[in-house]
Amino acid sequence: FYTAPITASHAETLEWQFRSEHPKVVDVELYSHSRRGHVWPGNNKVYVLNDYSTKTIRISCRSGEKVCYGAWVRNRQRSYWGVGYNNRNSCRNCCYTCNGGSTKIIVLNP
């Protein structure tokens, strides 16, 4: 009887698609709800949506990991989508499972 060694979860990708229809600059971060404190892009940086085009953000994450988006109007953290600035809020339909797939286009309306 042979048991395979337990290894860390293998890496997957998750492709996010965002389009902001807000006239102001919108900042986005992605938060792991499986690994405490893990954020994309991290290092005090944000993804920037500053025109009306669809932006694709591809992240490397752990297979099965739950990842949620937070977006907010720059310098106005009370105007937000998803979990908002710094993962402060709860949300409906703003989390995806890391499984090598892609999200639908997430449209951020004013």
mmCIF file of C-alpha atoms in Angstrom:
data_model
loop_
_atom_site.group_PDB
_atom_site.id
_atom_site.type_symbol
_atom_site.label_atom_id
_atom_site.label_comp_id
_atom_site.label_asym_id
_atom_site.label_seq_id
_atom_site.Cartn_x
_atom_site.Cartn_y
_atom_site.Cartn_z
ATOM 1 C CA PHE A 1 0.000 0.000 0.000
ATOM 2 C CA TYR A 2 1.594 3.250 -1.162
ATOM 3 C CA THR A 3 0.550 6.757 -0.134
ATOM 4 C CA ALA A 4 1.617 9.713 -2.216
ATOM 5 C CA PRO A 5 3.337 12.486 -0.280
ATOM 6 C CA ILE A 6 1.211 15.505 0.497
ATOM 7 C CA THR A 7 2.351 18.478 -1.546
ATOM 8 C CA ALA A 8 1.308 22.102 -1.648
ATOM 9 C CA SER A 9 -1.612 22.951 -3.900
ATOM 10 C CA HIS A 10 -0.465 23.401 -7.463
ATOM 11 C CA ALA A 11 -0.617 26.791 -9.108
ATOM 12 C CA GLU A 12 -3.465 27.759 -11.376
ATOM 13 C CA THR A 13 -4.381 30.970 -13.108
ATOM 14 C CA LEU A 14 -7.534 33.020 -12.951
ATOM 15 C CA GLU A 15 -8.224 35.611 -15.601
ATOM 16 C CA TRP A 16 -10.280 38.609 -14.481
ATOM 17 C CA GLN A 17 -11.968 40.970 -16.945
ATOM 18 C CA PHE A 18 -13.018 44.448 -15.829
ATOM 19 C CA ARG A 19 -14.562 47.422 -17.573
ATOM 20 C CA SER A 20 -15.147 50.635 -15.671
ATOM 21 C CA GLU A 21 -17.878 52.952 -16.905
ATOM 22 C CA HIS A 22 -17.154 55.438 -14.122
ATOM 23 C CA PRO A 23 -15.817 58.819 -15.310
ATOM 24 C CA LYS A 24 -13.167 58.849 -12.541
ATOM 25 C CA VAL A 25 -10.152 56.543 -12.151
ATOM 26 C CA VAL A 26 -11.055 53.243 -10.465
ATOM 27 C CA ASP A 27 -8.536 51.155 -8.512
ATOM 28 C CA VAL A 28 -8.833 47.371 -8.157
ATOM 29 C CA GLU A 29 -7.277 44.780 -5.865
ATOM 30 C CA LEU A 30 -7.927 41.047 -5.672
ATOM 31 C CA TYR A 31 -8.099 39.384 -2.266
ATOM 32 C CA SER A 32 -7.652 35.744 -1.353
ATOM 33 C CA HIS A 33 -10.330 34.495 1.013
ATOM 34 C CA SER A 34 -8.382 31.242 1.418
ATOM 35 C CA ARG A 35 -4.987 32.719 2.381
ATOM 36 C CA ARG A 36 -5.222 35.440 4.978
ATOM 37 C CA GLY A 37 -3.647 38.698 3.852
ATOM 38 C CA HIS A 38 -2.831 37.609 0.288
ATOM 39 C CA VAL A 39 -3.534 40.409 -2.204
ATOM 40 C CA TRP A 40 -2.915 40.957 -5.928
ATOM 41 C CA PRO A 41 -1.014 42.908 -7.178
ATOM 42 C CA GLY A 42 0.349 43.432 -3.629
ATOM 43 C CA ASN A 43 3.222 45.631 -2.462
ATOM 44 C CA ASN A 44 0.903 48.639 -2.008
ATOM 45 C CA LYS A 45 0.090 48.677 -5.732
ATOM 46 C CA VAL A 46 -3.315 48.554 -7.453
ATOM 47 C CA TYR A 47 -4.653 47.715 -10.890
ATOM 48 C CA VAL A 48 -5.882 50.909 -12.567
ATOM 49 C CA LEU A 49 -8.991 51.273 -14.721
ATOM 50 C CA ASN A 50 -8.742 54.701 -16.314
ATOM 51 C CA ASP A 51 -10.682 54.402 -19.549
ATOM 52 C CA TYR A 52 -13.749 52.587 -20.781
ATOM 53 C CA SER A 53 -11.946 49.595 -22.272
ATOM 54 C CA THR A 54 -12.041 46.043 -20.936
ATOM 55 C CA LYS A 55 -8.884 45.213 -18.986
ATOM 56 C CA THR A 56 -7.691 41.655 -18.415
ATOM 57 C CA ILE A 57 -5.818 40.784 -15.226
ATOM 58 C CA ARG A 58 -4.282 37.326 -15.020
ATOM 59 C CA ILE A 59 -3.195 36.116 -11.589
ATOM 60 C CA SER A 60 -1.424 33.012 -10.410
ATOM 61 C CA CYS A 61 -3.283 31.433 -7.504
ATOM 62 C CA ARG A 62 -3.742 28.094 -5.779
ATOM 63 C CA SER A 63 -6.123 25.590 -7.312
ATOM 64 C CA GLY A 64 -9.499 25.887 -5.553
ATOM 65 C CA GLU A 65 -8.601 29.185 -3.863
ATOM 66 C CA LYS A 66 -11.457 31.674 -3.418
ATOM 67 C CA VAL A 67 -10.515 35.130 -4.743
ATOM 68 C CA CYS A 68 -12.725 38.244 -4.472
ATOM 69 C CA TYR A 69 -12.367 41.624 -6.108
ATOM 70 C CA GLY A 70 -12.489 45.017 -4.482
ATOM 71 C CA ALA A 71 -12.741 48.162 -6.597
ATOM 72 C CA TRP A 72 -13.202 51.770 -5.592
ATOM 73 C CA VAL A 73 -13.115 55.275 -7.033
ATOM 74 C CA ARG A 74 -9.623 56.630 -6.417
ATOM 75 C CA ASN A 75 -9.524 58.795 -3.265
ATOM 76 C CA ARG A 76 -13.212 58.000 -2.561
ATOM 77 C CA GLN A 77 -13.166 54.667 -0.789
ATOM 78 C CA ARG A 78 -16.883 54.863 0.048
ATOM 79 C CA SER A 79 -17.708 54.517 -3.669
ATOM 80 C CA TYR A 80 -16.904 50.871 -4.214
ATOM 81 C CA TRP A 81 -17.758 47.570 -5.884
ATOM 82 C CA GLY A 82 -17.227 44.028 -4.626
ATOM 83 C CA VAL A 83 -15.501 43.949 -1.234
ATOM 84 C CA GLY A 84 -14.234 47.506 -1.748
ATOM 85 C CA TYR A 85 -11.042 49.078 -0.485
ATOM 86 C CA ASN A 86 -8.849 46.860 1.682
ATOM 87 C CA ASN A 87 -11.359 43.968 1.594
ATOM 88 C CA ARG A 88 -13.595 45.861 4.064
ATOM 89 C CA ASN A 89 -17.065 44.791 2.940
ATOM 90 C CA SER A 90 -18.980 41.661 2.143
ATOM 91 C CA CYS A 91 -20.336 41.120 -1.337
ATOM 92 C CA ARG A 92 -22.582 38.990 -3.484
ATOM 93 C CA ASN A 93 -21.212 37.536 -6.686
ATOM 94 C CA CYS A 94 -17.759 39.124 -6.442
ATOM 95 C CA CYS A 95 -15.721 35.979 -5.709
ATOM 96 C CA TYR A 96 -14.408 33.318 -8.063
ATOM 97 C CA THR A 97 -12.617 30.013 -7.630
ATOM 98 C CA CYS A 98 -9.101 29.711 -8.968
ATOM 99 C CA ASN A 99 -9.482 26.958 -11.551
ATOM 100 C CA GLY A 100 -7.667 28.068 -14.696
ATOM 101 C CA GLY A 101 -10.774 29.818 -15.979
ATOM 102 C CA SER A 102 -11.918 33.324 -16.702
ATOM 103 C CA THR A 103 -14.520 35.616 -15.168
ATOM 104 C CA LYS A 104 -17.293 37.189 -17.162
ATOM 105 C CA ILE A 105 -16.683 40.860 -17.951
ATOM 106 C CA ILE A 106 -17.300 42.684 -14.693
ATOM 107 C CA VAL A 107 -18.777 46.091 -15.514
ATOM 108 C CA LEU A 108 -18.341 48.755 -12.845
ATOM 109 C CA ASN A 109 -21.140 51.292 -13.291
ATOM 110 C CA PRO A 110 -21.283 54.695 -11.565
#
